[in-house]
XYZ file of C-alpha atoms in Angstrom:
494
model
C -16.699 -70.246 -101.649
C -13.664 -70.597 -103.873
C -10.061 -70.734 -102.699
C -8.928 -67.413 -101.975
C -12.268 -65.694 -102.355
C -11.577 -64.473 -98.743
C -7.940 -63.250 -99.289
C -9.462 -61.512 -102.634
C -12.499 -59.843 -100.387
C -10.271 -59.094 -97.551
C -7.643 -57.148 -100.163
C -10.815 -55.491 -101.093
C -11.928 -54.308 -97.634
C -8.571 -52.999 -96.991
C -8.021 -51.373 -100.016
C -7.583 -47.947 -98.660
C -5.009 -49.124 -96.492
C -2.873 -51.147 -98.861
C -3.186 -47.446 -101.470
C -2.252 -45.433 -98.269
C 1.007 -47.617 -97.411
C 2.067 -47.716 -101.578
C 1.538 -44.098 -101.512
C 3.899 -43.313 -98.033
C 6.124 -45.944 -99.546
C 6.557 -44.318 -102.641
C 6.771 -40.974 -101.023
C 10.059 -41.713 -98.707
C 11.795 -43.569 -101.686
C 10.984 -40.280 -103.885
C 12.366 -38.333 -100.629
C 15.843 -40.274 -100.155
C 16.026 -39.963 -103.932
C 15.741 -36.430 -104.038
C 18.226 -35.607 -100.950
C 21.155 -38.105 -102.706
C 20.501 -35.735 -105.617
C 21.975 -32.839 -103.118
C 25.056 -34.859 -102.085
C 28.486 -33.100 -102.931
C 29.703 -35.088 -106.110
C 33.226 -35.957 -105.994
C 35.326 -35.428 -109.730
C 35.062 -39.447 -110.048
C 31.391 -40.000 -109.787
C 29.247 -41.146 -112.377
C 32.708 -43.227 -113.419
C 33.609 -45.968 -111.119
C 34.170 -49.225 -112.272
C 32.319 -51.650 -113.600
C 32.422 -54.465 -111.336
C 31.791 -51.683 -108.514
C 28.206 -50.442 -109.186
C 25.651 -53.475 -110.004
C 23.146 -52.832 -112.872
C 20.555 -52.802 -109.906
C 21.679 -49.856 -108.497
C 19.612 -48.116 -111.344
C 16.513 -48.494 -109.991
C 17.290 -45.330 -107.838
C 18.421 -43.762 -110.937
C 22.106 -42.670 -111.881
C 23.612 -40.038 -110.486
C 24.573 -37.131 -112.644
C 28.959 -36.180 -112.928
C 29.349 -33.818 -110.935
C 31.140 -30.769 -111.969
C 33.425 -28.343 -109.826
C 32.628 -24.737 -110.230
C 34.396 -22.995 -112.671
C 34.730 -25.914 -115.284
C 34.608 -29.566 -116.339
C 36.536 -32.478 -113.902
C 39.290 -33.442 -115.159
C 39.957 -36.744 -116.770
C 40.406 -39.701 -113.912
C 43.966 -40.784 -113.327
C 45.403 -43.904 -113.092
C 45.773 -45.119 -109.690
C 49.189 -45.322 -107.514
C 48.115 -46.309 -104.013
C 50.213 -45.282 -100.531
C 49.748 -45.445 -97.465
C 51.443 -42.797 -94.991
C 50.665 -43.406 -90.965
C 50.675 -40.045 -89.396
C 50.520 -38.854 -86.020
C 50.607 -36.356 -83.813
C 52.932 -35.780 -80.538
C 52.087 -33.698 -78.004
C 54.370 -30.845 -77.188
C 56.928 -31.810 -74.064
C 56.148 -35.085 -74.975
C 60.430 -36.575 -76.187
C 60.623 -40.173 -76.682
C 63.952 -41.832 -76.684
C 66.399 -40.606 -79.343
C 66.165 -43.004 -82.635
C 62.489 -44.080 -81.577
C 59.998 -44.887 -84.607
C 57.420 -42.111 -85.855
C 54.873 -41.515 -88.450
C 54.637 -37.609 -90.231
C 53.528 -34.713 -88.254
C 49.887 -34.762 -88.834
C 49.964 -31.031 -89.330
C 52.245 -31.348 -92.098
C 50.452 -34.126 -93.694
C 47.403 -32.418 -93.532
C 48.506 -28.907 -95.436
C 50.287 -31.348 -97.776
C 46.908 -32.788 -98.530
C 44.929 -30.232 -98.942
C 47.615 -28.691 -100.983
C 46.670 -31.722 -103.138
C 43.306 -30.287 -103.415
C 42.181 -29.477 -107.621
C 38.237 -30.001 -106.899
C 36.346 -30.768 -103.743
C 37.355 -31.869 -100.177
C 34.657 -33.778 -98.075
C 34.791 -33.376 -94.321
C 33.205 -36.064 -91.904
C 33.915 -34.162 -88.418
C 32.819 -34.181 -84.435
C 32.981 -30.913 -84.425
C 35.613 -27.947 -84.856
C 37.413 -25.814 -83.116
C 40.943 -24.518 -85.069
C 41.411 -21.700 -83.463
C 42.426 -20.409 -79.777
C 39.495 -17.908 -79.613
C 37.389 -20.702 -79.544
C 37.579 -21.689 -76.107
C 39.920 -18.430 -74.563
C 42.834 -19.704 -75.083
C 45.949 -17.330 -76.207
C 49.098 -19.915 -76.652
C 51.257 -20.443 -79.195
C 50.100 -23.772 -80.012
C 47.163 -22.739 -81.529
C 48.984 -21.362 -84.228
C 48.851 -25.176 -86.762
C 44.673 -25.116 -86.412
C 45.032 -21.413 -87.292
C 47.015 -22.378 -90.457
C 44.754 -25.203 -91.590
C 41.835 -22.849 -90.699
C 43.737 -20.034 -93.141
C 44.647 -23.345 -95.540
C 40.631 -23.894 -96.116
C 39.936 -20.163 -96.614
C 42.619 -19.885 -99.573
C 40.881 -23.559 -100.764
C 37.882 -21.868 -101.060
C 39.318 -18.882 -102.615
C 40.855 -20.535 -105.516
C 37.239 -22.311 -105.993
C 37.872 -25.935 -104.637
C 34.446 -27.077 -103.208
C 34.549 -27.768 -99.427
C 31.630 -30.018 -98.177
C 31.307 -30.818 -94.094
C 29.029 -32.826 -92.057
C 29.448 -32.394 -88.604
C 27.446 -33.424 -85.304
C 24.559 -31.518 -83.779
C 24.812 -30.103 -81.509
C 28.263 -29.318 -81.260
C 30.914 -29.504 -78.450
C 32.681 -26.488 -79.423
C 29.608 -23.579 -79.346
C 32.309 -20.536 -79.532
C 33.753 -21.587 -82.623
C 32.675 -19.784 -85.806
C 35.000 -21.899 -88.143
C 32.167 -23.608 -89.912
C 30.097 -20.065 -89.978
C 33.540 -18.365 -91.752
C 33.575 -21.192 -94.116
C 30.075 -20.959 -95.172
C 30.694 -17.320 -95.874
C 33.387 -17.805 -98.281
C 31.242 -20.836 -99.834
C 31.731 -23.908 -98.055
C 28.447 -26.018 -97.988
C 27.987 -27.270 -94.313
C 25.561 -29.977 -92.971
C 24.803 -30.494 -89.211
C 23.959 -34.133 -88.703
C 21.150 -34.824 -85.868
C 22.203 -38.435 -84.645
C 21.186 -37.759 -81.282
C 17.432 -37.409 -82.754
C 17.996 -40.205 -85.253
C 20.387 -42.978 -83.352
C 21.099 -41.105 -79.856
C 24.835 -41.177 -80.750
C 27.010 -38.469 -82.125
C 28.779 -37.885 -85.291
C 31.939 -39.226 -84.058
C 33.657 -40.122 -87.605
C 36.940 -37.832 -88.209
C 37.943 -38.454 -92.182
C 38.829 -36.914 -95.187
C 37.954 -37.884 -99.181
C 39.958 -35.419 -101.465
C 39.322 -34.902 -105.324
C 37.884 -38.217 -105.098
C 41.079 -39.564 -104.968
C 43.008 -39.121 -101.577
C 41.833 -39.532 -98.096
C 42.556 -39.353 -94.636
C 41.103 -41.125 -91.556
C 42.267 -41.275 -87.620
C 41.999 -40.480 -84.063
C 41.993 -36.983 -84.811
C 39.334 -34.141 -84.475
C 39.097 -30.586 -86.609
C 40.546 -29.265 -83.357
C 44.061 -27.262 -82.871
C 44.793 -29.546 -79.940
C 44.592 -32.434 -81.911
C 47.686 -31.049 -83.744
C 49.747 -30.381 -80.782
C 48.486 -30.930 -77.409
C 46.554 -34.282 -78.341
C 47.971 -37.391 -78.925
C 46.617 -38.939 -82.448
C 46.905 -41.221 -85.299
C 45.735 -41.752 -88.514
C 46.382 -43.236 -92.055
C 46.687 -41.211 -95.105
C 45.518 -43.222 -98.421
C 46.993 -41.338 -101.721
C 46.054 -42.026 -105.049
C 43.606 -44.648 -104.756
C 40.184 -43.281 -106.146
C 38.356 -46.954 -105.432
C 39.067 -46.771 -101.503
C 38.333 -42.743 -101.828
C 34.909 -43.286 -103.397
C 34.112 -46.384 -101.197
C 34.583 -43.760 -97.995
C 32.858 -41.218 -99.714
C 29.555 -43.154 -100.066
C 29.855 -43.220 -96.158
C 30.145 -39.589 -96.388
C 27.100 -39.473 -98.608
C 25.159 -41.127 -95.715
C 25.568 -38.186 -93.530
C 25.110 -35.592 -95.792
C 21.569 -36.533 -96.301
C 20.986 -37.360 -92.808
C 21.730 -33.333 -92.862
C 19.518 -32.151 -94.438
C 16.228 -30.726 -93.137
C 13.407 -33.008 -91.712
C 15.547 -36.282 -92.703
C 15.151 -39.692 -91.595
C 16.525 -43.101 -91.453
C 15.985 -44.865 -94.558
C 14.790 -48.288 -94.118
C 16.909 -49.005 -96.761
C 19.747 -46.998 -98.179
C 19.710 -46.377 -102.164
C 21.714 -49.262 -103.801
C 23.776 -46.615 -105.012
C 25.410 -45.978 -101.479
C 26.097 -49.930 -100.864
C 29.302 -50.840 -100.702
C 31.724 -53.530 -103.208
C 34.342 -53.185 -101.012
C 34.644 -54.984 -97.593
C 35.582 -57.529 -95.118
C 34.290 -60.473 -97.605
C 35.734 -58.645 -100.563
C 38.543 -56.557 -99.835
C 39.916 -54.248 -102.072
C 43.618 -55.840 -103.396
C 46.479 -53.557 -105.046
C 50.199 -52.956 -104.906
C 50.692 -49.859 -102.637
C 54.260 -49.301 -103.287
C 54.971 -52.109 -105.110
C 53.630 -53.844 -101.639
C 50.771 -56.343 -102.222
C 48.007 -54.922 -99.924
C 44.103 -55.739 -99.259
C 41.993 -53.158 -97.198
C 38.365 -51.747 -96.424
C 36.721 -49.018 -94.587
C 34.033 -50.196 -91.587
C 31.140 -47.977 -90.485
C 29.320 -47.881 -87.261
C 26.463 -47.615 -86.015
C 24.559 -50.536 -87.994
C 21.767 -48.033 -88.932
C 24.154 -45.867 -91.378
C 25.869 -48.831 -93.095
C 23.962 -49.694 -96.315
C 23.989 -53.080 -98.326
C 27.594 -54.466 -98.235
C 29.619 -52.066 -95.390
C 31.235 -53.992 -92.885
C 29.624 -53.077 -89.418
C 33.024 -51.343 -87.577
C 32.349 -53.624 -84.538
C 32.593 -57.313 -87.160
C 35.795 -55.196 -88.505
C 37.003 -55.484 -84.830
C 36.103 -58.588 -84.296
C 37.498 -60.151 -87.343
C 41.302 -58.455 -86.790
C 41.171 -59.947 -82.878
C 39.975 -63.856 -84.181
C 42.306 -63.847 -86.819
C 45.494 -63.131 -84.723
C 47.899 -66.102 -83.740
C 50.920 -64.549 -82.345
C 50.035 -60.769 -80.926
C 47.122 -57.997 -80.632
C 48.332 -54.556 -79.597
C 45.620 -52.223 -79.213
C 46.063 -48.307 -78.244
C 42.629 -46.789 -77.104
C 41.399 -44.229 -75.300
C 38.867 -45.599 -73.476
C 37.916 -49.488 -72.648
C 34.444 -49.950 -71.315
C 32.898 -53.614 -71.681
C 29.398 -51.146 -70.832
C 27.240 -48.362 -72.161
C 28.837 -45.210 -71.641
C 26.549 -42.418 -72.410
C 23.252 -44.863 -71.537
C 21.235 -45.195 -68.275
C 21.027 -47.430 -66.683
C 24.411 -48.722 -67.574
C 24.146 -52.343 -69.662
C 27.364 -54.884 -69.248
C 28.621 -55.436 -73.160
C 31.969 -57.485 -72.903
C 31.851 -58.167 -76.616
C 35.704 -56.814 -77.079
C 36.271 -58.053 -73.612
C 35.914 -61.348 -73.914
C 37.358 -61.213 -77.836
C 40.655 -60.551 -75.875
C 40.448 -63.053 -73.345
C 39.131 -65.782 -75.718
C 42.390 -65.112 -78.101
C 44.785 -65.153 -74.773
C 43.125 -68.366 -73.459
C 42.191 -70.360 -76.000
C 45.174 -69.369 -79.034
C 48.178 -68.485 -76.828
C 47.846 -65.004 -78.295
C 50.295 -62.186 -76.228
C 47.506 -59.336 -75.729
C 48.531 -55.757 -74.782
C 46.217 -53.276 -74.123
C 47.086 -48.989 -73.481
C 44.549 -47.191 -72.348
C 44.261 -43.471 -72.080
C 44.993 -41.872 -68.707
C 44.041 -37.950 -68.464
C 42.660 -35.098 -65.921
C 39.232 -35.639 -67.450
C 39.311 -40.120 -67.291
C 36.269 -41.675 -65.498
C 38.114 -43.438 -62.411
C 35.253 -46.626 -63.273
C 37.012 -47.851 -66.245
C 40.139 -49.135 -63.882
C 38.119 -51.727 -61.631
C 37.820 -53.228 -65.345
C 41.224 -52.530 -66.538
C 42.413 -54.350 -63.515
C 39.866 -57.341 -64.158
C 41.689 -58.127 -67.541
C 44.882 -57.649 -66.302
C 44.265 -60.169 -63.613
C 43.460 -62.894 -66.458
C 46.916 -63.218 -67.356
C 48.358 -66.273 -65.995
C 52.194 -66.875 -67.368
C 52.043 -69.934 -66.240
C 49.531 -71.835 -68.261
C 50.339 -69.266 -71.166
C 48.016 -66.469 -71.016
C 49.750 -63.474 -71.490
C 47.457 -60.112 -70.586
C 48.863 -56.773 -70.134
C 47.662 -53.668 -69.476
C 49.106 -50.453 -68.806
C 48.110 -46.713 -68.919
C 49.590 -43.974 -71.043
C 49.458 -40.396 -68.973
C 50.543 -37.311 -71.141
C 52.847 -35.088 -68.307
C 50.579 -31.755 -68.365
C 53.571 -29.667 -67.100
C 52.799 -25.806 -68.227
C 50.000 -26.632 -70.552
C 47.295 -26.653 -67.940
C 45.729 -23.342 -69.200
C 44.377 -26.092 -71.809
C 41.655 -27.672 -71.698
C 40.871 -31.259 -72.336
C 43.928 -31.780 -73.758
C 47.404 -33.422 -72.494
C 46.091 -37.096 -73.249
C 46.412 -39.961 -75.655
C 43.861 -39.974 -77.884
C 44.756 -42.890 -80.148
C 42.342 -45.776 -81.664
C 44.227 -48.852 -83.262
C 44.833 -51.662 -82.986
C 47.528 -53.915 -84.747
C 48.233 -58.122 -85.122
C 50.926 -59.697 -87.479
C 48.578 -60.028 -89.871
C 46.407 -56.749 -90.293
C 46.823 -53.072 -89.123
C 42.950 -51.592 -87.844
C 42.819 -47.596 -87.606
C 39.454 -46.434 -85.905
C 37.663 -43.053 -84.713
C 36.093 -45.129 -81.785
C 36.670 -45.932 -78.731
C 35.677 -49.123 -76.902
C 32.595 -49.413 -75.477
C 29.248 -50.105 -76.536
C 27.561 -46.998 -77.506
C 30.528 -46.205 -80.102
C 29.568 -49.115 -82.082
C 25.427 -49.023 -81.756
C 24.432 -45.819 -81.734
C 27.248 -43.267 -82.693
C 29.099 -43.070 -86.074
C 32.445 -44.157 -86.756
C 34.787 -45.551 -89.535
C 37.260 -48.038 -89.491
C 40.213 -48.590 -91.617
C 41.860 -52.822 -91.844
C 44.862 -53.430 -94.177
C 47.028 -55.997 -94.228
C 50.367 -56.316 -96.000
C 52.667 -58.985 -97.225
C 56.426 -57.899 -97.755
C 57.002 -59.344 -100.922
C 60.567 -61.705 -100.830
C 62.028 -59.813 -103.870
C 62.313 -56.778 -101.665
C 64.178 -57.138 -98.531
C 63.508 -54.095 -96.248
C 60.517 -53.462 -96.994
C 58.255 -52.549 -93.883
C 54.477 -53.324 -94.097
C 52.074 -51.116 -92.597
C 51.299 -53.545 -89.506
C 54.851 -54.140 -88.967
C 55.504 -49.806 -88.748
C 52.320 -49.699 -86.639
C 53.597 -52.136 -84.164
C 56.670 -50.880 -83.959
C 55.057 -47.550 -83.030
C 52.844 -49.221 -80.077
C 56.077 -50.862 -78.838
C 57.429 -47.160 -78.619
C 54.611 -45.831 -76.554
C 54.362 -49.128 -74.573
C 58.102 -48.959 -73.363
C 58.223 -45.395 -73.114
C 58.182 -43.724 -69.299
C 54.724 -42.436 -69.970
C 53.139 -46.123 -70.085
C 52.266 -46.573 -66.489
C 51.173 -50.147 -64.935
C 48.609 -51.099 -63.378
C 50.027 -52.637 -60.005
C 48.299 -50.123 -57.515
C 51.662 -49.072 -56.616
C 52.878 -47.109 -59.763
C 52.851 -43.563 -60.212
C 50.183 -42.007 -62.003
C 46.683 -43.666 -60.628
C 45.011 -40.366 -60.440
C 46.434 -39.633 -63.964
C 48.607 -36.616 -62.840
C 52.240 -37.564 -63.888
C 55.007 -37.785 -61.394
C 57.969 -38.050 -63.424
């Protein structure tokens, strides 16, 4: 017999099997084709830059311009990057006179959308803008009502509003999302718990292709004033809007009907832009690299920095500080049974204590509705600090006083996710524990900023973001962890 007679008969003998596999091969790439076809085009596409999109990404066959209804997109502008930190207080919540502050994130939020010529994308847990939507009649309702109204009038004046949300949804009542859809809104509801078992947990914005926001914040009223959030709002910057927006595009077709998890997202979806390649630009005359993470690893095609290696990265490459402001620290599962130990970020804190001298802070989230198991770890990484050989650990709990807000639900707590260092500012939608990073969505935002000499007084973005932990972490509502401080059961004494 000659060499390879047998490979040649065996091909040959299996030849119905090898046709069937081309066949269901050729079928899903035909599928995932067809669904990015369907994906809300924002004013920019079918224009980015040339060292963006590799020649490769052909083979999946370019993407059309889209078009807003009622005419042609408008020419690209040149870009003028900024980046605005924005937060929101909780009402009865007074810090010290003169403390630091980002803009009212209802503010900056109608200011963006008033921003709005062409489309808005939504990436959201869920929504719930008005008090109807879970019985509540209060005053404070009235900012979601006003974004809700904001949307309408979008919609009105024919400025395409696309949303992918989770399914199913926390907020059932609502009938935001069904009011949009009348008035034209196109609305995806992303099955994660049937694809990863997570949740759609992102919370971002991409407007006109050109603006965005990301942060702590949901498409709920209480995140505008009985919540305690932060986010970052990115302004003329189209590059960092479309990178985001290709995360975007991920969930849209995971929205549609009958989809699955590629084995390989489209090369059109991968991303240029990332921890190995930043994106670099003046933002305000300030020299400034950043990139957007994604989590879980399933929904982060060729080139996206996994949100977890964003993490990771920002903790090994601090020397003098890490701040981080969370709402929840697990090193477990948290939604998984049994429960599985995971001290990735756990021991990323300890190693940089121990082993670089770094000064590590850590406020967690202390509310009516916090699981009493995280403390038993809390109080394990505070007791790791050791002053006297140099390993500085410190822990403390911020509790939001409910006061006469307790006709609200799940609200009255700090719902933050950053993180800061000298070097780099991190803005996240997750919190820490395993599942957030494996099996539910999220996006990350790292920038780091260097103050250039010729302008004295200029603040970078990590330095106004630490300055803003240092207000919460001094403030009367960060609470110790020394079993005799007020506030263990979360209920504030003060």
């Amino acid at each position: 017999m000659q060499p390879g007679a047998g490979a040649k008969m065996g091909a040959k003998a299996g030849h119905p099997e090898v046709l069937g596999m081309l066949v269901v091969l050729w079928l899903g790439a035909v599928t995932v084709t067809y669904l990015l076809w369907q994906v809300p085009r924002s004013p920019t596409w079918g224009r980015l830059h040339q060292e963006e999109e590799p020649s490769r990404s052909r083979e999946w066959g370019s993407s059309p311009a889209w078009e807003p209804r009622g005419g042609r997109a408008p020419q690209p502008q040149p870009d003028s990057c900024r980046l605005v930190l924005v937060e929101s207080t909780p009402q009865d919540l007074p810090f010290a006179a003169g403390s630091p502050s980002a803009q009212p994130l209802a503010q900056a939020w109608l200011q963006l959308l008033d921003t709005a010529q062409e489309s808005v994308h939504v990436a959201s847990y869920y929504w719930s803008l008005t008090g109807n939507d879970i019985g509540v009649n209060d005053s404070s309702s009235q900012p979601g009502e006003t974004l809700l109204r904001k949307l309408q009038q979008l919609l009105d004046r024919n400025v395409s509003l696309a949303v992918a949300t989770s399914c199913p949804t926390l907020a059932r009542n609502s009938t935001d999302l069904r009011d949009l859809a009348n008035r034209g809104a196109q609305v995806r509801h992303v099955p994660l718990g049937r694809l990863t078992r997570g949740v759609l947990h992102s919370k971002f914005w991409v407007v006109d292709g050109r603006h965005v926001y990301m942060g702590s914040a949901n498409m709920d009223w209480r995140s505008l004033t009985q919540v305690k959030e932060l986010g970052a709002i990115i302004y003329n910057c189209s590059r960092l809007a479309r990178d985001l927006d290709k995360t975007f595009q991920t969930y849209w077709v995971l929205g549609a009907p009958q989809a699955v998890l590629p084995r390989h997202w489209p090369w059109n979806l991968s991303a240029h832009i990332n921890q190995l390649q930043p994106f670099r630009a003046r933002f305000d005359g300030v020299p400034t690299t950043a990139y957007f993470s994604a989590s879980p690893p399933q929904l982060c095609p060729h080139g996206r920095t996994r949100d977890l290696d964003a993490l990771l990265a920002v903790i090994r490459a601090a020397r003098q500080f890490i701040y981080a402001s969370v709402m929840e620290f697990f090193p477990t599962t948290r939604f998984r049974r049994p429960v599985r130990y995971w001290p990735v970020l756990d021991n990323a804190l300890r190693e940089a204590a121990l082993q670089r001298g770094v000064r590590v802070r850590l406020l967690v989230s202390c509310g009516l509705n916090t699981d009493p198991r995280m403390f038993p770890y809390l109080r394990s990484l505070q007791a790791f600090s050791n002053p006297q050989a140099g390993v500085s650990v410190d822990v403390k709990v911020f509790i939001v006083p409910v006061g006469n807000h307790s006709n609200i639900p799940f609200s009255r707590v700090n719902h933050c996710k950053f993180m800061v260092t000298e070097k780099a500012a991190y803005v996240g939608t997750s919190n820490w524990s395993e599942d957030y990073f494996s099996s539910t969505s999220g996006v990350g935002l790292v920038v780091s900023q260097r103050a250039p000499s010729a302008q004295p007084g200029v603040t970078t973005v990590q330095e106004q973001l630490r300055q803003l932990f240092e207000r919460d972490w001094s403030s009367r509502y960060a609470v110790g962890l020394d079993g005799e401080a007020q506030g263990q059961d979360c209920v504030w004494r003060g």
